[in-house]
PDB file of C-alpha atoms in Angstrom:
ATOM      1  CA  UNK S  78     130.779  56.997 -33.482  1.00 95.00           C
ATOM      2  CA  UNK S  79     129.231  59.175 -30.736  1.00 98.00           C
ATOM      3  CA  UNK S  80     128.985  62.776 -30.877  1.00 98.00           C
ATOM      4  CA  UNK S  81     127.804  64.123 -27.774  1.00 99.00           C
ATOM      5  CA  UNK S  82     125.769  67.608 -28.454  1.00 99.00           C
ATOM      6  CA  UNK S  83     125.296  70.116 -25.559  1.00 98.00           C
ATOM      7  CA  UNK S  84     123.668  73.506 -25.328  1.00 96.00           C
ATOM      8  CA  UNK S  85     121.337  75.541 -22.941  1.00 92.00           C
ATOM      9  CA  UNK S  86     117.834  75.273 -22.755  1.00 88.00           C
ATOM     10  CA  UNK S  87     116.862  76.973 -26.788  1.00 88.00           C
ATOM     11  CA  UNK S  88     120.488  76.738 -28.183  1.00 93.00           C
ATOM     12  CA  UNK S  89     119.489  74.746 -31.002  1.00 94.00           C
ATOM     13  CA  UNK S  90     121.198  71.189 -29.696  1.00 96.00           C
ATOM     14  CA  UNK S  91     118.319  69.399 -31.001  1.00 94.00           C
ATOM     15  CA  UNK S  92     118.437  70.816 -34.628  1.00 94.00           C
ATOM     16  CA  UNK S  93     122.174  70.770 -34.926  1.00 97.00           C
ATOM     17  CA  UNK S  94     122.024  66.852 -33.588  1.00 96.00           C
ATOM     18  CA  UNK S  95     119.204  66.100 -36.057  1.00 93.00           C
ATOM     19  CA  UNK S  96     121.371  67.682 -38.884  1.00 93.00           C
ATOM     20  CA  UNK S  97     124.658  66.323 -37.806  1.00 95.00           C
ATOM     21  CA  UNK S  98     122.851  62.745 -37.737  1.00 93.00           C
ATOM     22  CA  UNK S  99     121.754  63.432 -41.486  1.00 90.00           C
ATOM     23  CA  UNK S 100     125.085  64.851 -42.876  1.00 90.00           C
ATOM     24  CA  UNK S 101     126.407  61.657 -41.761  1.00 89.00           C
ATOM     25  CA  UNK S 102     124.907  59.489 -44.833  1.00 71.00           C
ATOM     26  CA  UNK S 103     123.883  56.542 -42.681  1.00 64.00           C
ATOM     27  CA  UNK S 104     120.728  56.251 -45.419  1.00 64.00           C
ATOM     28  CA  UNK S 105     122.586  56.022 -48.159  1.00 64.00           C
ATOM     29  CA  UNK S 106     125.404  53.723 -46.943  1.00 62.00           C
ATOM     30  CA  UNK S 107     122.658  51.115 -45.334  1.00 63.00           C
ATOM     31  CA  UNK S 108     119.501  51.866 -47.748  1.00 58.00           C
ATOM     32  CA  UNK S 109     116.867  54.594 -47.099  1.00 65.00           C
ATOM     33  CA  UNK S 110     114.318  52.100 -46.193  1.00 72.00           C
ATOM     34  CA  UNK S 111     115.877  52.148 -42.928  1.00 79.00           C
ATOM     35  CA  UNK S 112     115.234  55.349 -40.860  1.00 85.00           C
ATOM     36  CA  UNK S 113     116.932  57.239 -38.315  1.00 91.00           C
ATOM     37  CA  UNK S 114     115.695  56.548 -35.048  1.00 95.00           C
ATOM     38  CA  UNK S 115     114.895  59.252 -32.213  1.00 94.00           C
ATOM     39  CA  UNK S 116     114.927  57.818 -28.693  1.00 97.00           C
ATOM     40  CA  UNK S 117     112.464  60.705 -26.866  1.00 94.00           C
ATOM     41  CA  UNK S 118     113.024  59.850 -23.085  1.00 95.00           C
ATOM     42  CA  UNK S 119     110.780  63.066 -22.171  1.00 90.00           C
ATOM     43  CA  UNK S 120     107.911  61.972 -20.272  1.00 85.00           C
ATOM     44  CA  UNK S 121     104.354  63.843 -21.553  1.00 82.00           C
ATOM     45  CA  UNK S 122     103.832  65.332 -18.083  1.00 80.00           C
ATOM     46  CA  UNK S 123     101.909  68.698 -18.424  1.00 85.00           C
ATOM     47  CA  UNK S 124     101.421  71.120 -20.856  1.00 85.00           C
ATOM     48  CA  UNK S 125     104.698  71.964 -21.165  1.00 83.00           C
ATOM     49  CA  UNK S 126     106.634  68.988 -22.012  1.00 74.00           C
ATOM     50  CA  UNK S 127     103.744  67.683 -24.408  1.00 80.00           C
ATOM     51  CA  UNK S 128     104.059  71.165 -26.257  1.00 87.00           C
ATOM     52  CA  UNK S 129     107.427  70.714 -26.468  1.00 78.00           C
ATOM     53  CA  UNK S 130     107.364  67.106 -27.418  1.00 75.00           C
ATOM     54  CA  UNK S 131     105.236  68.229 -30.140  1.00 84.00           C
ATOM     55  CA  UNK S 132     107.745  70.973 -31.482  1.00 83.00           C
ATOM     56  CA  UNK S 133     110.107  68.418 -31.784  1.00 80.00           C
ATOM     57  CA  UNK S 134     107.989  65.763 -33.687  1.00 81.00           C
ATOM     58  CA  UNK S 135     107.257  68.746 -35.738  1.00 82.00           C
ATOM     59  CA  UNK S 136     110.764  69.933 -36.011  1.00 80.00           C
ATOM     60  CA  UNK S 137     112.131  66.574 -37.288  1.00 82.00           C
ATOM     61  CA  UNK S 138     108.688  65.767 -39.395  1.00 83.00           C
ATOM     62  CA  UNK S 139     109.952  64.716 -43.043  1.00 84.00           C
ATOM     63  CA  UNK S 140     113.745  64.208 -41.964  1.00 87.00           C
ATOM     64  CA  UNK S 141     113.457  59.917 -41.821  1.00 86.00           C
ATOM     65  CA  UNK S 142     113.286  59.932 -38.301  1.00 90.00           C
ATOM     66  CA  UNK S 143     111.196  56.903 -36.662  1.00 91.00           C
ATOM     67  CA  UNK S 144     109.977  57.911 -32.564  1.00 91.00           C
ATOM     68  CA  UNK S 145     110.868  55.659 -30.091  1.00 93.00           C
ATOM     69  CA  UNK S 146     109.912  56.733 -26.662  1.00 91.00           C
ATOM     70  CA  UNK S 147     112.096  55.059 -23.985  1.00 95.00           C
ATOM     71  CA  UNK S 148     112.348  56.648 -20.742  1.00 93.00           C
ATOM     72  CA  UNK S 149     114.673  54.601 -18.779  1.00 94.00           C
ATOM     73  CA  UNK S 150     115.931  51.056 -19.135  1.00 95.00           C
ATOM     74  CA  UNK S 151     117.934  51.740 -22.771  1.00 96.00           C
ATOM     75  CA  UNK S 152     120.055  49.010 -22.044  1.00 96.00           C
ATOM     76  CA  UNK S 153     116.862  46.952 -22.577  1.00 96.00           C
ATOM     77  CA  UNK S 154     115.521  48.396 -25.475  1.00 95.00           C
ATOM     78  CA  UNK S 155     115.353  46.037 -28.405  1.00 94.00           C
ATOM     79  CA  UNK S 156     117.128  48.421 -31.595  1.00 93.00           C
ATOM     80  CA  UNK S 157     115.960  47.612 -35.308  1.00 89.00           C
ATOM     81  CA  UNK S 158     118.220  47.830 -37.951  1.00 86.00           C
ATOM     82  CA  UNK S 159     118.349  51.984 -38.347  1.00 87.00           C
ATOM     83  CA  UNK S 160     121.142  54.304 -39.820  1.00 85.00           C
ATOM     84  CA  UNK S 161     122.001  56.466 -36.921  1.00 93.00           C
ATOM     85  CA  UNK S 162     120.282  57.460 -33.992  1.00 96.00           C
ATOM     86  CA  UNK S 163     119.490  60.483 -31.825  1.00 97.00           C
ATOM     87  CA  UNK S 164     119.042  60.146 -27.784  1.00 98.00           C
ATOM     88  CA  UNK S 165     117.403  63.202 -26.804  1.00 95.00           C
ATOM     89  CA  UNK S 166     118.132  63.850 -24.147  1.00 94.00           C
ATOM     90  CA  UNK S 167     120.472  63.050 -20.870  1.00 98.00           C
ATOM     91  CA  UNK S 168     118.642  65.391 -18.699  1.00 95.00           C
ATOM     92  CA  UNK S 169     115.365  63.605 -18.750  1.00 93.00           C
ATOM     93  CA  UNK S 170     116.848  60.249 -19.059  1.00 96.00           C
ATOM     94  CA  UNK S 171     119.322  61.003 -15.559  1.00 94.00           C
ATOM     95  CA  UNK S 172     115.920  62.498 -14.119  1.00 92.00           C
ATOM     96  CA  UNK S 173     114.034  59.602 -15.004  1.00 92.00           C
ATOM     97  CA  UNK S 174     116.676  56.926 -13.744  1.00 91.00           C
ATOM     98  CA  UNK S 175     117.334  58.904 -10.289  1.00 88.00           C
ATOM     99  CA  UNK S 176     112.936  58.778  -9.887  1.00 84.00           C
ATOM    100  CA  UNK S 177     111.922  55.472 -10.731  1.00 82.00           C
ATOM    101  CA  UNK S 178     108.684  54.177  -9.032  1.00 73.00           C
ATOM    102  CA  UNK S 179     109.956  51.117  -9.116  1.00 73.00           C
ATOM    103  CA  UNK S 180     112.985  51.738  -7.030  1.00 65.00           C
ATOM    104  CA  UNK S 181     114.389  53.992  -4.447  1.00 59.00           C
ATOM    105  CA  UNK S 182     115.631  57.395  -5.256  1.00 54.00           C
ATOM    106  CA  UNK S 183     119.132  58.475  -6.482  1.00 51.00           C
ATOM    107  CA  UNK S 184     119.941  59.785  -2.619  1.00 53.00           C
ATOM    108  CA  UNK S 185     119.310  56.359  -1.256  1.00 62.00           C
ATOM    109  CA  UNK S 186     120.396  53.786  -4.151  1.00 62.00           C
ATOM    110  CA  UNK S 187     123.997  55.813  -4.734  1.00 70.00           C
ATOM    111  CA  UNK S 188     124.605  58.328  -7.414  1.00 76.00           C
ATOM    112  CA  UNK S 189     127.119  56.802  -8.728  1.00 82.00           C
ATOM    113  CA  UNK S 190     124.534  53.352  -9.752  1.00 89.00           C
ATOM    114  CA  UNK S 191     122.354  56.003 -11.811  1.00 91.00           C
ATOM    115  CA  UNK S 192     124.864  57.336 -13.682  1.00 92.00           C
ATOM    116  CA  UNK S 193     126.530  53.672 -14.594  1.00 94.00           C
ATOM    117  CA  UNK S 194     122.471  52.898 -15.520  1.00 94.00           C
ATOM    118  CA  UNK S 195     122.586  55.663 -18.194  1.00 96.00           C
ATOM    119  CA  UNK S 196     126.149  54.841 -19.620  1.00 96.00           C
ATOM    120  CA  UNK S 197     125.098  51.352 -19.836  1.00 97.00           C
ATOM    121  CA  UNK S 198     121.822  52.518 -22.080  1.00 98.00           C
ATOM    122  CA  UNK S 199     124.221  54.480 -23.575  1.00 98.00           C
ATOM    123  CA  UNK S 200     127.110  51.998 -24.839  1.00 97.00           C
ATOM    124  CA  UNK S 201     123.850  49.433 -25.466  1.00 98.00           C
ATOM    125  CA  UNK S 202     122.681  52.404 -28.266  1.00 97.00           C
ATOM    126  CA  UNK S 203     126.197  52.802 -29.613  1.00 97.00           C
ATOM    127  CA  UNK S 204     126.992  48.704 -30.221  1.00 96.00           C
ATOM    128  CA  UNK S 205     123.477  48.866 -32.259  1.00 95.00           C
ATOM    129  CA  UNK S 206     124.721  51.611 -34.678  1.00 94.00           C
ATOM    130  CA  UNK S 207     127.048  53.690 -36.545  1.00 92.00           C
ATOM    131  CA  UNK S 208     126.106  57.244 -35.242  1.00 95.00           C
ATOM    132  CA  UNK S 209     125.024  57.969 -32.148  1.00 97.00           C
ATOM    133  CA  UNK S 210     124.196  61.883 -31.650  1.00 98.00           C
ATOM    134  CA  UNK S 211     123.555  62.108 -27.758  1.00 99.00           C
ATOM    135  CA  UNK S 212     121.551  65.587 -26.895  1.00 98.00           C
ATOM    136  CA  UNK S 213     122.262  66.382 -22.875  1.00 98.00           C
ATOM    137  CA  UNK S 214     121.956  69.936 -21.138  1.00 95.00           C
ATOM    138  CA  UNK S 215     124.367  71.996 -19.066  1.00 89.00           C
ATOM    139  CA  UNK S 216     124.256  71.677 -15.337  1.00 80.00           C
ATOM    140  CA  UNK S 217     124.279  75.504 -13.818  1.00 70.00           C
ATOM    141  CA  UNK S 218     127.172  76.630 -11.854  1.00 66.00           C
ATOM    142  CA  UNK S 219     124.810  78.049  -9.536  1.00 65.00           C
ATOM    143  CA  UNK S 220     124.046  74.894  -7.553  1.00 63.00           C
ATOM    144  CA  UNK S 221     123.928  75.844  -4.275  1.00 70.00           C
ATOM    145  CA  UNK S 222     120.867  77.275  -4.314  1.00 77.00           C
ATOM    146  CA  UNK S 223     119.022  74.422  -4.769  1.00 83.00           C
ATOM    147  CA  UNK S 224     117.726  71.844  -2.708  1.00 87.00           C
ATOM    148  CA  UNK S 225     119.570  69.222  -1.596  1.00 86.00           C
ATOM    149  CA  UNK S 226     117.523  67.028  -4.052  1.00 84.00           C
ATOM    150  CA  UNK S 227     118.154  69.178  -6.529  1.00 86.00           C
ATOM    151  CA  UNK S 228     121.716  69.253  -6.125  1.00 87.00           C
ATOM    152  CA  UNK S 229     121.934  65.547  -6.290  1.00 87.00           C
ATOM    153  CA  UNK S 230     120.330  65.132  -9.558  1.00 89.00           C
ATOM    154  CA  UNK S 231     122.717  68.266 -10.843  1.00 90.00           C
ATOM    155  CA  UNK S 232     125.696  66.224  -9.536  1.00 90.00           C
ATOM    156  CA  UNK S 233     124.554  63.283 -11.483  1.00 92.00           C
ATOM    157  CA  UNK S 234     124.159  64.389 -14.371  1.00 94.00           C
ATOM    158  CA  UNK S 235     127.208  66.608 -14.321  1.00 93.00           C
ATOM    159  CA  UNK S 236     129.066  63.195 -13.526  1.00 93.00           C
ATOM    160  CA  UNK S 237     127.340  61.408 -16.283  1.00 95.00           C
ATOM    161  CA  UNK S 238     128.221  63.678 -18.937  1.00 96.00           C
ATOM    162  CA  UNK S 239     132.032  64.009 -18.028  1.00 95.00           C
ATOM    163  CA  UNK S 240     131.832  59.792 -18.620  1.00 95.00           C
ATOM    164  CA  UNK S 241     129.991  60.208 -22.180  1.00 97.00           C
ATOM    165  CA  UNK S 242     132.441  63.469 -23.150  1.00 98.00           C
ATOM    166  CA  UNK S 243     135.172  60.791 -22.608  1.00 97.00           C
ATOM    167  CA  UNK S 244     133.517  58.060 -23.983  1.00 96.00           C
ATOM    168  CA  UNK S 245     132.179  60.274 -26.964  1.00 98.00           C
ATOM    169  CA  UNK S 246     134.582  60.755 -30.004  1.00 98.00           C
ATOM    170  CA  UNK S 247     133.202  64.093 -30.914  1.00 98.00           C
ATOM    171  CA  UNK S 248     131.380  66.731 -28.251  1.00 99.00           C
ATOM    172  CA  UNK S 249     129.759  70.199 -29.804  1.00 99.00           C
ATOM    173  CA  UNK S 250     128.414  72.685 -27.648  1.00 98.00           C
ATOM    174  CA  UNK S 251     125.560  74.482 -29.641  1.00 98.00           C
ATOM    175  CA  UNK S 252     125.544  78.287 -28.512  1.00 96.00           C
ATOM    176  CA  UNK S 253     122.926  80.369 -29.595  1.00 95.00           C
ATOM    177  CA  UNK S 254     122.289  78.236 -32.596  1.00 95.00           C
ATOM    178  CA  UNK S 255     126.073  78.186 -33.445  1.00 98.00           C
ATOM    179  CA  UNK S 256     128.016  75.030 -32.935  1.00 98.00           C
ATOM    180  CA  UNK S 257     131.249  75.309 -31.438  1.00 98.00           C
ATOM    181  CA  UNK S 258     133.741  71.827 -31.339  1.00 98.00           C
ATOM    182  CA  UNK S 259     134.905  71.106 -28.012  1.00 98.00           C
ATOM    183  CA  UNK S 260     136.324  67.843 -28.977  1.00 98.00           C
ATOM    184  CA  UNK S 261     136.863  66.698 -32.888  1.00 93.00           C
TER     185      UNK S 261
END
């Protein structure tokens, strides 16, 4: 099952996700030896993102969650044997896919390529579990004030979450801490 969970920047996504994952009894079905795993695809660049990074370790501390940073290439990443897992979040992971060092940007590889890379992470995730709780952001309506660049990521990841809400058999958007089903 994936549940896709979105929300503006401190509407509580991450909790309600978290919590969602739990509620499911993937522990109890598979043995609570095995933990639920949190695929972080934040890079630790600045202050910022490492403080937040650490409110979420702190956030989830004592829930059975094991940290698995992964910040692009999914469909690569080797899954152990877990009882639900939590992809936090879209935003970063589209970011990090459309800015690889590796390769050339999202303007000059094709937007659509980075948003097939993340699905494909994505459906890799889902055939390694029972619950998938997938965290992404809201793109703002306001786009054309951004740079082009900008624009390009926001059309990306707009794109890429229409394809998980259709792929996704549940999508909450988390409002002010209140989550509202868009699709059950």
């Amino acid at each position: 099952m994936i549940h896709l969970i979105t929300g503006g920047s401190g509407s509580g996504k991450s909790v309600y996700a978290e919590n969602w994952l739990i509620r499911q009894g993937g522990r109890e079905a598979c043995g609570k030896e095995k933990p639920f795993l949190y695929i972080a695809t934040m890079r630790p660049f600045g202050q910022e993102s490492r403080q937040k990074i650490l409110r979420h370790r702190n956030q989830r501390a004592g829930k059975g969650f094991a940290t698995l940073e992964c910040y692009q290439d999914l469909e690569a990443l080797e899954i152990p044997e877990n009882a639900g897992i939590l992809l936090e979040c879209v935003m970063n992971l589209t970011a990090n896919e459309s800015y690889r060092e590796d390769e050339k940007d999202a303007q000059e590889k094709g937007e659509d390529k980075v948003a097939e890379k993340v699905l494909e992470g994505i459906r890799h995730l889902s055939e390694h579990t029972a619950y998938l709780a997938v965290v992404t952001g809201q793109v703002d309506g306001d786009i054309d004030s951004y740079s082009e660049e900008t624009r390009t990521y926001q059309k990306i990841l707009g794109e890429t979450n229409q394809k998980i809400g259709s792929a996704a058999d549940q999508i909450t958007e988390v409002v002010y801490g209140i989550p509202v089903p868009v699709k059950v």
